[in-house]
Tab-separated table of C-alpha atoms in Angstrom:
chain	number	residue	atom	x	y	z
A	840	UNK	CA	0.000	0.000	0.000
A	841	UNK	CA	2.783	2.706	0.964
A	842	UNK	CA	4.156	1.853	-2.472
A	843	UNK	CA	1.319	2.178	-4.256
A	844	UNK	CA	0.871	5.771	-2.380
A	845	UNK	CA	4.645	6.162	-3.636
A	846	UNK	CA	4.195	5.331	-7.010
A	847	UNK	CA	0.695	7.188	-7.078
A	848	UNK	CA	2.833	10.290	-5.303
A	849	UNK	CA	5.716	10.049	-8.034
A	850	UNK	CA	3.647	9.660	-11.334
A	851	UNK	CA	0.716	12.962	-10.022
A	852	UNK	CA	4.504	14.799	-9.090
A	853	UNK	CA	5.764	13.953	-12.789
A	854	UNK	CA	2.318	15.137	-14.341
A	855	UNK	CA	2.990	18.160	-12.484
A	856	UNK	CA	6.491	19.125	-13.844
A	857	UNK	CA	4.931	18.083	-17.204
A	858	UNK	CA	2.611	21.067	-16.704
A	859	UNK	CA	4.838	23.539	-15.544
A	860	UNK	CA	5.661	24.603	-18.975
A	861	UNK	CA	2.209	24.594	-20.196
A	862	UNK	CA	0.764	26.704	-17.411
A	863	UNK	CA	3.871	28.794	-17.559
A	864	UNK	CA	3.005	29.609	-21.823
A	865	UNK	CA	-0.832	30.190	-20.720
A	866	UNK	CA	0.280	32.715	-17.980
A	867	UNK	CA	2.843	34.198	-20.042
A	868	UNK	CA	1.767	37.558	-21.402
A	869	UNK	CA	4.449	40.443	-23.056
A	870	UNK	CA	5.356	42.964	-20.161
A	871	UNK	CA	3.923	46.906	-21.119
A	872	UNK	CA	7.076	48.196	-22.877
A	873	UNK	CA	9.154	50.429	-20.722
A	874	UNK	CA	11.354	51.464	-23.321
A	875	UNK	CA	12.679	54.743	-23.220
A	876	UNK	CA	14.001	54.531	-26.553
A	877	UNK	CA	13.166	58.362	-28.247
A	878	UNK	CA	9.829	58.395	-30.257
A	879	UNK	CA	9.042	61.487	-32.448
A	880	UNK	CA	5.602	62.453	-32.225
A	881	UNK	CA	3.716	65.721	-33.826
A	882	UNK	CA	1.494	67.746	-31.744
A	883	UNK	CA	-2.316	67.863	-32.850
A	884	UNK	CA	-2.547	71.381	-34.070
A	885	UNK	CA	0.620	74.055	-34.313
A	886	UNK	CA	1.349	76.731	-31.149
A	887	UNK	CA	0.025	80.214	-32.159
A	888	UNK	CA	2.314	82.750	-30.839
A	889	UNK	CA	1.863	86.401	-29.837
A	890	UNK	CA	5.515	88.288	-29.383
A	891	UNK	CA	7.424	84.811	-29.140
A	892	UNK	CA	8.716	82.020	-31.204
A	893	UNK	CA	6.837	79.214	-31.291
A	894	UNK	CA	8.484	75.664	-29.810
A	895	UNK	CA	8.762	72.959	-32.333
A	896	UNK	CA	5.413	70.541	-33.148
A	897	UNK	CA	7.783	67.739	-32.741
A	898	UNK	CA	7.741	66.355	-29.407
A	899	UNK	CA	10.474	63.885	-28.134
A	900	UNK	CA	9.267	61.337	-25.828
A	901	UNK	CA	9.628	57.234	-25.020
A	902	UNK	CA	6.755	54.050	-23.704
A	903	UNK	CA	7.455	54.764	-20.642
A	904	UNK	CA	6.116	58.347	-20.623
A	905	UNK	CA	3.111	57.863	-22.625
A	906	UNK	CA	2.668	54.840	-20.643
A	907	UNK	CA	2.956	57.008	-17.470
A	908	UNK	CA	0.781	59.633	-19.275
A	909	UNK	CA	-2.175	56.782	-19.828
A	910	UNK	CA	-2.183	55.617	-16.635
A	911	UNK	CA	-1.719	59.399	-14.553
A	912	UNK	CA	-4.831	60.343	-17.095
A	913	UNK	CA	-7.229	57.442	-16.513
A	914	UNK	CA	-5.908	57.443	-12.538
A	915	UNK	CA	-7.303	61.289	-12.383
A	916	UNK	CA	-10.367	60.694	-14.753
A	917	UNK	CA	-11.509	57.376	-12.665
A	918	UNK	CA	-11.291	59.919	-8.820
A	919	UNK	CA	-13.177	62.338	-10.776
A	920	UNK	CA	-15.679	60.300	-11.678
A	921	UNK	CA	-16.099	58.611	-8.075
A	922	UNK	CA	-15.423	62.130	-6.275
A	923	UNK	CA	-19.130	62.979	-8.082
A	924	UNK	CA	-20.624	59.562	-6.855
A	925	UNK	CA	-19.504	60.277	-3.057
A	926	UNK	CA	-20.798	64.031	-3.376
A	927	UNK	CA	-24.428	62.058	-4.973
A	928	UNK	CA	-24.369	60.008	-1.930
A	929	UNK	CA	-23.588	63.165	0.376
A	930	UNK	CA	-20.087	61.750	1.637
A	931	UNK	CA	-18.167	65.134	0.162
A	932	UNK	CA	-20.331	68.514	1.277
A	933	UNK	CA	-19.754	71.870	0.181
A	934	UNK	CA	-18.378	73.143	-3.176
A	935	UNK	CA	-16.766	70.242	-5.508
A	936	UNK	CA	-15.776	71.138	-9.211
A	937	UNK	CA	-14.201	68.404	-10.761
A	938	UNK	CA	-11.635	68.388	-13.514
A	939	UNK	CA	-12.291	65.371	-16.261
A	940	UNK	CA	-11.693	66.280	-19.578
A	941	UNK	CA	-8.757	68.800	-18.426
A	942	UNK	CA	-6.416	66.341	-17.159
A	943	UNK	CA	-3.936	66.804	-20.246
A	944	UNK	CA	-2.882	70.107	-18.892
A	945	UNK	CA	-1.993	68.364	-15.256
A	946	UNK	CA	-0.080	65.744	-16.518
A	947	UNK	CA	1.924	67.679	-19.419
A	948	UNK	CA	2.970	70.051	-17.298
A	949	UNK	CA	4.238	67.742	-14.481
A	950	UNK	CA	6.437	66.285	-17.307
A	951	UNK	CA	8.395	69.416	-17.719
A	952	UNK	CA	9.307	70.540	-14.583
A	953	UNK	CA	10.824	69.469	-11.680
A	954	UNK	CA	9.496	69.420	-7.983
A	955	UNK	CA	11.729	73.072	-7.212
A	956	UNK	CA	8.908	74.437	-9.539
A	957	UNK	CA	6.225	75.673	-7.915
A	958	UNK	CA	2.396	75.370	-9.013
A	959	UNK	CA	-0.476	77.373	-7.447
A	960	UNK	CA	-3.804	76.852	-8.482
A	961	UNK	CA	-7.753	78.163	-8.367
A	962	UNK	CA	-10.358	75.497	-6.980
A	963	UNK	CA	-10.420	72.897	-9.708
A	964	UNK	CA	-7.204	71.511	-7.854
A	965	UNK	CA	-7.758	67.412	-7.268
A	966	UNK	CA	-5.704	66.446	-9.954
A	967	UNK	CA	-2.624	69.077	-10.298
A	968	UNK	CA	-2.474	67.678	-6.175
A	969	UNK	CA	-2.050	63.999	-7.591
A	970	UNK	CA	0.190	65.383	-10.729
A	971	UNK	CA	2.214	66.533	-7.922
A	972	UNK	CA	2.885	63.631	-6.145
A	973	UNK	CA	-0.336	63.389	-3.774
A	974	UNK	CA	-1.961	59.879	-2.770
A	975	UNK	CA	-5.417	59.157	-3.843
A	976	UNK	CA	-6.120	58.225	0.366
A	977	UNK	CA	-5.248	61.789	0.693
A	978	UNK	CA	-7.494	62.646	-1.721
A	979	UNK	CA	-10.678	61.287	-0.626
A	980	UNK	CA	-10.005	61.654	2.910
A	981	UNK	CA	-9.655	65.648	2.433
A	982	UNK	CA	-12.602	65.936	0.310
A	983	UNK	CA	-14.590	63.861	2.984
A	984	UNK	CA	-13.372	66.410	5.740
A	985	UNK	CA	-11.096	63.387	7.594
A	986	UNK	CA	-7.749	63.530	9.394
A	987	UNK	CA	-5.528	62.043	6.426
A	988	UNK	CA	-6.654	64.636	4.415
A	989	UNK	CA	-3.510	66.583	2.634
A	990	UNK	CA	-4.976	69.721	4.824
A	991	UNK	CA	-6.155	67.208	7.679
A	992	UNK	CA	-9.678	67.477	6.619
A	993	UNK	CA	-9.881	71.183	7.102
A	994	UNK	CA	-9.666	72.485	3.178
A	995	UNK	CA	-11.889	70.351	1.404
A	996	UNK	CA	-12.263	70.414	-2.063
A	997	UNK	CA	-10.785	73.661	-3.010
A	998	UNK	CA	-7.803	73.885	-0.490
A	999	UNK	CA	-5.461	71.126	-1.346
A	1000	UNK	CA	-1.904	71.871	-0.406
A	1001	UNK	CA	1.319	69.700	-0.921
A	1002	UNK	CA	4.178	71.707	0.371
A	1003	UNK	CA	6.663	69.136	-0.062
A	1004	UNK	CA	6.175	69.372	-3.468
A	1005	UNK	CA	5.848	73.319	-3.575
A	1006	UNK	CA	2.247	72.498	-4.413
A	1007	UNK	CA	0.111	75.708	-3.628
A	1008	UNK	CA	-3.323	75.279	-3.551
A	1009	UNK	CA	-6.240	75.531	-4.051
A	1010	UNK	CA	-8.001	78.775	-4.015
A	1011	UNK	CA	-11.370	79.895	-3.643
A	1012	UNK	CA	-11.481	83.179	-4.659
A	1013	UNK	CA	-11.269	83.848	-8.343
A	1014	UNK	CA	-8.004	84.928	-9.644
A	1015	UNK	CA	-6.237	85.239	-6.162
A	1016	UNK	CA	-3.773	82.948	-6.590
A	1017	UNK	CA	-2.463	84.854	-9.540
A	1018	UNK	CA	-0.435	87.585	-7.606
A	1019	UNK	CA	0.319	84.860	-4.518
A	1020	UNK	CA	1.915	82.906	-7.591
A	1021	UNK	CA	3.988	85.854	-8.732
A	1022	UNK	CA	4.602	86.594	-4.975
A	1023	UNK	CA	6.392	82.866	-5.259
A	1024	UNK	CA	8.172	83.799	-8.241
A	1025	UNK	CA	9.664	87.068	-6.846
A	1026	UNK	CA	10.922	84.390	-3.935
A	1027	UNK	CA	12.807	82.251	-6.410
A	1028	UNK	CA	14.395	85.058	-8.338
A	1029	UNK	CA	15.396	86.394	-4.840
A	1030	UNK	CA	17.106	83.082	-3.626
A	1031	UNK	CA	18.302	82.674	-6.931
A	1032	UNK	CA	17.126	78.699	-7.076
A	1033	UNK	CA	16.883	78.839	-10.978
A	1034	UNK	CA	12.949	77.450	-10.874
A	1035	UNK	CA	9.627	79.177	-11.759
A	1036	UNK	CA	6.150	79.317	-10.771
A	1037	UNK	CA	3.169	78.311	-12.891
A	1038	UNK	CA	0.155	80.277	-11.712
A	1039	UNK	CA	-3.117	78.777	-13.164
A	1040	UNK	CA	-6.592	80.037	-13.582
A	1041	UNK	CA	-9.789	79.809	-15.822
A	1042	UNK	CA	-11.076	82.222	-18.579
A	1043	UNK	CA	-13.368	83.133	-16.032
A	1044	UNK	CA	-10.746	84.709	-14.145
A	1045	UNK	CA	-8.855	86.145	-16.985
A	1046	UNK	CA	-10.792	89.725	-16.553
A	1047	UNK	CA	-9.911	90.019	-13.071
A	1048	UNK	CA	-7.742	93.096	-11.915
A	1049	UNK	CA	-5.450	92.237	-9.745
A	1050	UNK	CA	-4.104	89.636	-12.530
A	1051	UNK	CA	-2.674	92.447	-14.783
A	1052	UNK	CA	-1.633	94.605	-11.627
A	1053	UNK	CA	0.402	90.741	-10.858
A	1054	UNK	CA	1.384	90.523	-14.501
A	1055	UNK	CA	2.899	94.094	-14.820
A	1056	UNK	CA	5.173	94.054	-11.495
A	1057	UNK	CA	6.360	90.271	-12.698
A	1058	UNK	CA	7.284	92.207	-16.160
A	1059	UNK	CA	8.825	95.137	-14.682
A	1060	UNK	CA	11.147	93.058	-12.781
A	1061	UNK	CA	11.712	90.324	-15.144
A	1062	UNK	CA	9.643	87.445	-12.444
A	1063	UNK	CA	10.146	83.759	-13.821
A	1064	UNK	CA	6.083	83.288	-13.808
A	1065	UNK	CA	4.446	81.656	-16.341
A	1066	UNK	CA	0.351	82.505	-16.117
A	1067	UNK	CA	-1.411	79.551	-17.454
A	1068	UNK	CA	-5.154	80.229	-18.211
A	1069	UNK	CA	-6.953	77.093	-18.511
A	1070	UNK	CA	-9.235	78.145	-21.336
A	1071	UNK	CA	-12.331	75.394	-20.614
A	1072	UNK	CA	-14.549	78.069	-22.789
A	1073	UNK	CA	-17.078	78.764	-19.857
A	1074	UNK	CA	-16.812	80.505	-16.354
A	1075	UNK	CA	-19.664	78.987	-14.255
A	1076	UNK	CA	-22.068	78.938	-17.136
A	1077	UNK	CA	-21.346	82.070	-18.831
A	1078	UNK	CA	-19.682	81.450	-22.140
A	1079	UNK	CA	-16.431	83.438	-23.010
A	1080	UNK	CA	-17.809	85.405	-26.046
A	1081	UNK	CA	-19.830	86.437	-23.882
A	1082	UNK	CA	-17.713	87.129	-21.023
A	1083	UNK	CA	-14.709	88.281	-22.812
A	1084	UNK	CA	-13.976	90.988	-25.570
A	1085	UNK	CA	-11.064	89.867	-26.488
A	1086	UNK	CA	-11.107	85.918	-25.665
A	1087	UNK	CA	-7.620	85.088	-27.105
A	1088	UNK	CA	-6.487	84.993	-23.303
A	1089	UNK	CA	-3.043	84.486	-24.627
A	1090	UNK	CA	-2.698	87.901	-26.138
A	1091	UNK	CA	-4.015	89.805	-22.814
A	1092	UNK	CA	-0.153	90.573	-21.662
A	1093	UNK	CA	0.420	92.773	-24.280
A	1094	UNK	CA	3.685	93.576	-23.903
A	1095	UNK	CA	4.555	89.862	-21.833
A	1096	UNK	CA	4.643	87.311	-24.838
A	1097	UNK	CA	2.029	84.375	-24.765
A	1098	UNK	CA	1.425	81.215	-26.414
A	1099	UNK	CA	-1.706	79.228	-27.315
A	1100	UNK	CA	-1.792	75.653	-26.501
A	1101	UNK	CA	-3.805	72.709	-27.238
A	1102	UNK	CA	-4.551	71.740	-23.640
A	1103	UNK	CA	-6.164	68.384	-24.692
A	1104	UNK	CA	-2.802	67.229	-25.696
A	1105	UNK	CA	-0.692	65.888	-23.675
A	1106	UNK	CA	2.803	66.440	-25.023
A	1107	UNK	CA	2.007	69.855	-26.373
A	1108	UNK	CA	1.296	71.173	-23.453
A	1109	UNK	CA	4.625	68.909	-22.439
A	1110	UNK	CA	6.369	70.778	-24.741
A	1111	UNK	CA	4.489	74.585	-24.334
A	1112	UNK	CA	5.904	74.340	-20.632
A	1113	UNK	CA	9.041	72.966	-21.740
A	1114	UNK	CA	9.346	76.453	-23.695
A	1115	UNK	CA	7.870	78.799	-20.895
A	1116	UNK	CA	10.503	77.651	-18.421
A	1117	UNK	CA	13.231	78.335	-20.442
A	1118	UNK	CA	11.934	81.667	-21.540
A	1119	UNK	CA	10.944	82.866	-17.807
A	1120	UNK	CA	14.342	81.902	-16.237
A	1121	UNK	CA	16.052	84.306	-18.912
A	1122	UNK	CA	13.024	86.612	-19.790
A	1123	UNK	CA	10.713	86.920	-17.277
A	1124	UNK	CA	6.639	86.078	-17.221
A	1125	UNK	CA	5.085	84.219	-20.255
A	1126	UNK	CA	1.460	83.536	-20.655
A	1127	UNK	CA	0.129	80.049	-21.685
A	1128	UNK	CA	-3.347	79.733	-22.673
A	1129	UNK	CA	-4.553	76.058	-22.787
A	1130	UNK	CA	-7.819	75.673	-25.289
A	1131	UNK	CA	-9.346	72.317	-22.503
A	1132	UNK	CA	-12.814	71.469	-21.812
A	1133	UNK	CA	-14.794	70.104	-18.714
A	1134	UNK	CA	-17.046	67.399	-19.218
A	1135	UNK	CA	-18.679	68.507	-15.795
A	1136	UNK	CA	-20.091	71.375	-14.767
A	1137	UNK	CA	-18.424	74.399	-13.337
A	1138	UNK	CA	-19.412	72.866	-9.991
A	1139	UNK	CA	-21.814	70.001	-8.716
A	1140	UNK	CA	-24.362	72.389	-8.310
A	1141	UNK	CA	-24.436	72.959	-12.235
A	1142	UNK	CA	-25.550	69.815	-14.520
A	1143	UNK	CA	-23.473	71.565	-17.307
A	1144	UNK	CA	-26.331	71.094	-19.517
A	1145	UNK	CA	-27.667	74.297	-19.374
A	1146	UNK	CA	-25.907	76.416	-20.898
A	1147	UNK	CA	-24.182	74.153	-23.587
A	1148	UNK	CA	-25.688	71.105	-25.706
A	1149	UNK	CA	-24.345	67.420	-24.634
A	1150	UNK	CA	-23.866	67.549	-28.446
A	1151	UNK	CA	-20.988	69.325	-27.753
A	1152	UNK	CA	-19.809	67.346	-24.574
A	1153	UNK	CA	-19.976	64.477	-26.944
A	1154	UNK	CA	-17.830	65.707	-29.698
A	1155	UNK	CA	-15.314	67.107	-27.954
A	1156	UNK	CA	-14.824	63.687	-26.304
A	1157	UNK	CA	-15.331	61.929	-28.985
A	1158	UNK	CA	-12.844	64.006	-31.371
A	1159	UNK	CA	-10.297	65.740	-28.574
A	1160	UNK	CA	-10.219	63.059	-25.684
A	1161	UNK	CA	-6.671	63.528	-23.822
A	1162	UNK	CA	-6.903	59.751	-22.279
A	1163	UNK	CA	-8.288	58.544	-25.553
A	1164	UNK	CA	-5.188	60.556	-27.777
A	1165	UNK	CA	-2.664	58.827	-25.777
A	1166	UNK	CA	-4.332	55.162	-25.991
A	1167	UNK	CA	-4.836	55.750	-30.067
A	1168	UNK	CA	-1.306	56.933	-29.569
A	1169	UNK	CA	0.289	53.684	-27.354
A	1170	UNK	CA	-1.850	50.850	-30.072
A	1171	UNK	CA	-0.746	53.021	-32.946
A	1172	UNK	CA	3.074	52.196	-31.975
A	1173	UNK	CA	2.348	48.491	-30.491
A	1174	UNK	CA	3.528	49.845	-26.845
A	1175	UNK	CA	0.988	47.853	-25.439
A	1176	UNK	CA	-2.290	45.509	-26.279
A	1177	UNK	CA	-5.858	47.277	-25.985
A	1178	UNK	CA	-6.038	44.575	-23.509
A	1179	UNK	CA	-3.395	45.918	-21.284
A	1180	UNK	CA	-4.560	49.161	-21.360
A	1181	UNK	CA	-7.597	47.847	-20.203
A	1182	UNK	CA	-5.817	45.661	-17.461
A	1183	UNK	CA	-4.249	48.892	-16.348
A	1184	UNK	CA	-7.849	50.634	-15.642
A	1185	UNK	CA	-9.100	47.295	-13.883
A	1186	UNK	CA	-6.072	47.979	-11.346
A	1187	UNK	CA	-7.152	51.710	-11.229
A	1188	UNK	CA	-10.649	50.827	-10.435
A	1189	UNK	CA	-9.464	49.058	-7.523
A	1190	UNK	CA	-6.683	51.225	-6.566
A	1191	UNK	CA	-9.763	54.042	-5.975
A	1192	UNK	CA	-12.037	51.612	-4.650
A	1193	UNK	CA	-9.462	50.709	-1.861
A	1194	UNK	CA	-8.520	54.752	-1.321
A	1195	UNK	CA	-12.255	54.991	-0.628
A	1196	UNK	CA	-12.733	52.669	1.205
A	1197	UNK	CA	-9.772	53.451	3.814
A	1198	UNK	CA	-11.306	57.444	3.394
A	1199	UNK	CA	-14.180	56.280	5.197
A	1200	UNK	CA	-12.699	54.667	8.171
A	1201	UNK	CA	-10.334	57.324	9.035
A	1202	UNK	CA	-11.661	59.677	11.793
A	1203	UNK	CA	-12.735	63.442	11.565
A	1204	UNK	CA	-10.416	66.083	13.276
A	1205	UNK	CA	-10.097	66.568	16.672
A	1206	UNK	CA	-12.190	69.539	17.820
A	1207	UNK	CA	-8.847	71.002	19.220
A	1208	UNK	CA	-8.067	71.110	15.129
A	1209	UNK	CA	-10.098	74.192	15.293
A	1210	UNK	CA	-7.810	75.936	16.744
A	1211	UNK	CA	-5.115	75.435	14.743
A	1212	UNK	CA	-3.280	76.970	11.678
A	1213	UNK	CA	-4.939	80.279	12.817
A	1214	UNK	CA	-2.523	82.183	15.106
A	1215	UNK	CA	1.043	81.564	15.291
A	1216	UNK	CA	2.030	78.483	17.848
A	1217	UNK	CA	3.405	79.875	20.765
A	1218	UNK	CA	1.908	83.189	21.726
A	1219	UNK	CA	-0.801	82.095	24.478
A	1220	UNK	CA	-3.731	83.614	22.656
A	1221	UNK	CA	-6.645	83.238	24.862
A	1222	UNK	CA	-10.512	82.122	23.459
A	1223	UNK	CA	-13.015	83.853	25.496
A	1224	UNK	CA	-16.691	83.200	25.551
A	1225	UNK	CA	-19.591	85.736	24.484
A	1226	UNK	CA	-19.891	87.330	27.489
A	1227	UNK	CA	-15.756	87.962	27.089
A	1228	UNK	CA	-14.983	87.033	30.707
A	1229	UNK	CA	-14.912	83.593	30.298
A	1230	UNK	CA	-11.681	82.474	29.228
A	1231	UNK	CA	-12.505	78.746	27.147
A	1232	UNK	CA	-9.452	77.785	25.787
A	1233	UNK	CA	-5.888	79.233	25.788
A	1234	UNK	CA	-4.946	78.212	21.739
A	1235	UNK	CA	-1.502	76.241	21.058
């Protein structure tokens, strides 16, 4: 009998090895090229220029970056899409605008600059945060007001802040950021670290005041800040013809140069930025205007329908798609199978399923966290009740 067990043992261990290779050839599939081998690629439309050269429509990259490009794009349009389920299911609050169909601009400029650079932004800020480095627990947990939170829960939506990665917000009041930016820029010219500031904001913030009054010191005193107006063609629902005199935004500097950008491309906004770095390090301020579109509404509050006909939502992504460029792009050179590009949203699915998930069991702030990041630590400011002769709390 303990032979025959033997013998049994020996011939199912044989069948196994046998096997091996077989179920090594069905499991086998061709790793997602990494290669970072140049590839020459031309952008979708030429710059258009106004008192500047215009950079070159051929745009060096490798896999590995439009790789990296497909997966950062579909990451950011996948939290978008589940940031406006949790706000449906009133798990975010407040103000939420969300920026799918935009997340070209994000990416290509990440790809051009280092972390030294420093970005500052308006309120449509979830995915410049991720382009920067930020976690998608992060993420969730700050637009669901809980202690991970990249501003511990306290910002929300529109106040994401990364300082680690000289990531500057998130800004709730229209077109504030622009002079904070340039007040960043006058900081590296000062310390002389050889980086620049990109200071973004919307069309609907292009007529705003104190952005010339920020533009015309950063001139006068040669700043390395580079404006970027994210041209999504509507400010809440107000259309920019109708908003906007003169709506080529990036002719508004007069006398600072400015470039027009396809903002739905990837590497031409790569390769824009590329171009207003150099020129703002020797130069001074440049203005980019990249021509994006939201497939959202200015906010949650807005369907997005009003105002514009989902005939138009559904052209633009069916003709100027920035995820769907670069996967037309990746098939068209046999980087990758369709199938692995749709292996590599599967894991992104779960990636922000998970993020969720954790989101929800981390705690709200202490009530102490009310206290903080208003006064400066140290000075034993007192908080008095009503009556001001109770003394409540002494602040840290």
């Amino acid at each position: 009998m303990a032979l025959s067990r033997l013998a049994s043992s020996s011939s199912s261990s044989r069948s196994a090895d046998l096997l091996k290779p077989l179920c090594s050839a069905i499991s086998l599939r061709r790793p997602i090229s990494t290669d970072t081998t140049p590839i020459t690629v031309e952008t979708s439309v030429p710059f258009t220029s106004h008192q500047c050269d215009t950079p070159s429509r051929s745009v060096q990259t490798n896999a590995k970056e439009l790789l990296t490009f497909f997966r950062d794009m579909a990451l950011m349009r996948r939290m978008e899409i589940a940031a406006d389920s949790l706000y449906k299911a009133k798990l975010i609050r407040g103000f939420c605008h969300l920026y799918d169909g935009q997340e070209a601009v994000a990416v290509g400029m990440e790809a051009s600059i280092t972390k030294k650079d420093c970005i500052i932004t308006a309120y449509r800020d979830h995915c410049t945060f991720v382009a920067r480095g930020g976690t998608l627990l992060e993420v969730f947990a700050e637009l669901m007001g809980r202690q991970a939170g990249c501003s511990r829960g306290k910002g929300g939506s529109m106040h994401f802040y990364k300082k680690d990665s000289n990531f500057y917000g998130g800004h709730g009041i229209v077109g504030a950021q622009v002079p904070l930016g340039c007040g960043l820029a006058f900081a590296q010219k000062y310390s002389k670290d050889e980086a620049v500031t990109f200071a973004l904001y919307g069309d609907g913030a292009a007529n705003q005041g104190q952005l010339f009054e920020a533009l015309n010191i950063s001139a006068l005193w040669d700043l390395p800040a580079i404006l970027v107006c994210e041209n999504n063609h509507y400010g809440m629902g107000t259309a920019e013809w109708r908003a906007a005199k003169s709506p080529a935004y990036y002719k508004r500097g007069d006398y600072a140069p400015g470039l027009k950008v396809d903002g739905m491309d990837a590497l031409a906004v790569k390769q824009a930025c590329t171009f207003a770095k150099e020129h703002a390090l020797k130069n001074g301020p440049i203005i980019l205007e990249m021509d994006t579109y939201r497939y959202h509404g200015h906010s949650m509050s807005d369907p997005g329908s009003t105002y514009r006909t989902r005939d138009e939502i559904t052209g633009v992504r069916q003709e100027r798609d920035p995820v769907e460029r670069i996967r037309k792009l990746i098939l068209s050179h046999d980087l990758a199978t369709e199938k692995e590009l749709k292996d590599i949203e599967k894991e992104i699915r779960k990636e922000v399923d998970d993020a969720i998930a954790q989101a929800k069991e981390n705690p709200l702030p202490e009530s102490s966290e009310l206290f903080t990041n208003v006064y400066a630590k140290g000075l034993g400011v007192e908080s008095f009740g009503a009556d001001r002769k109770e003394v409540r709390a002494v602040l840290p």
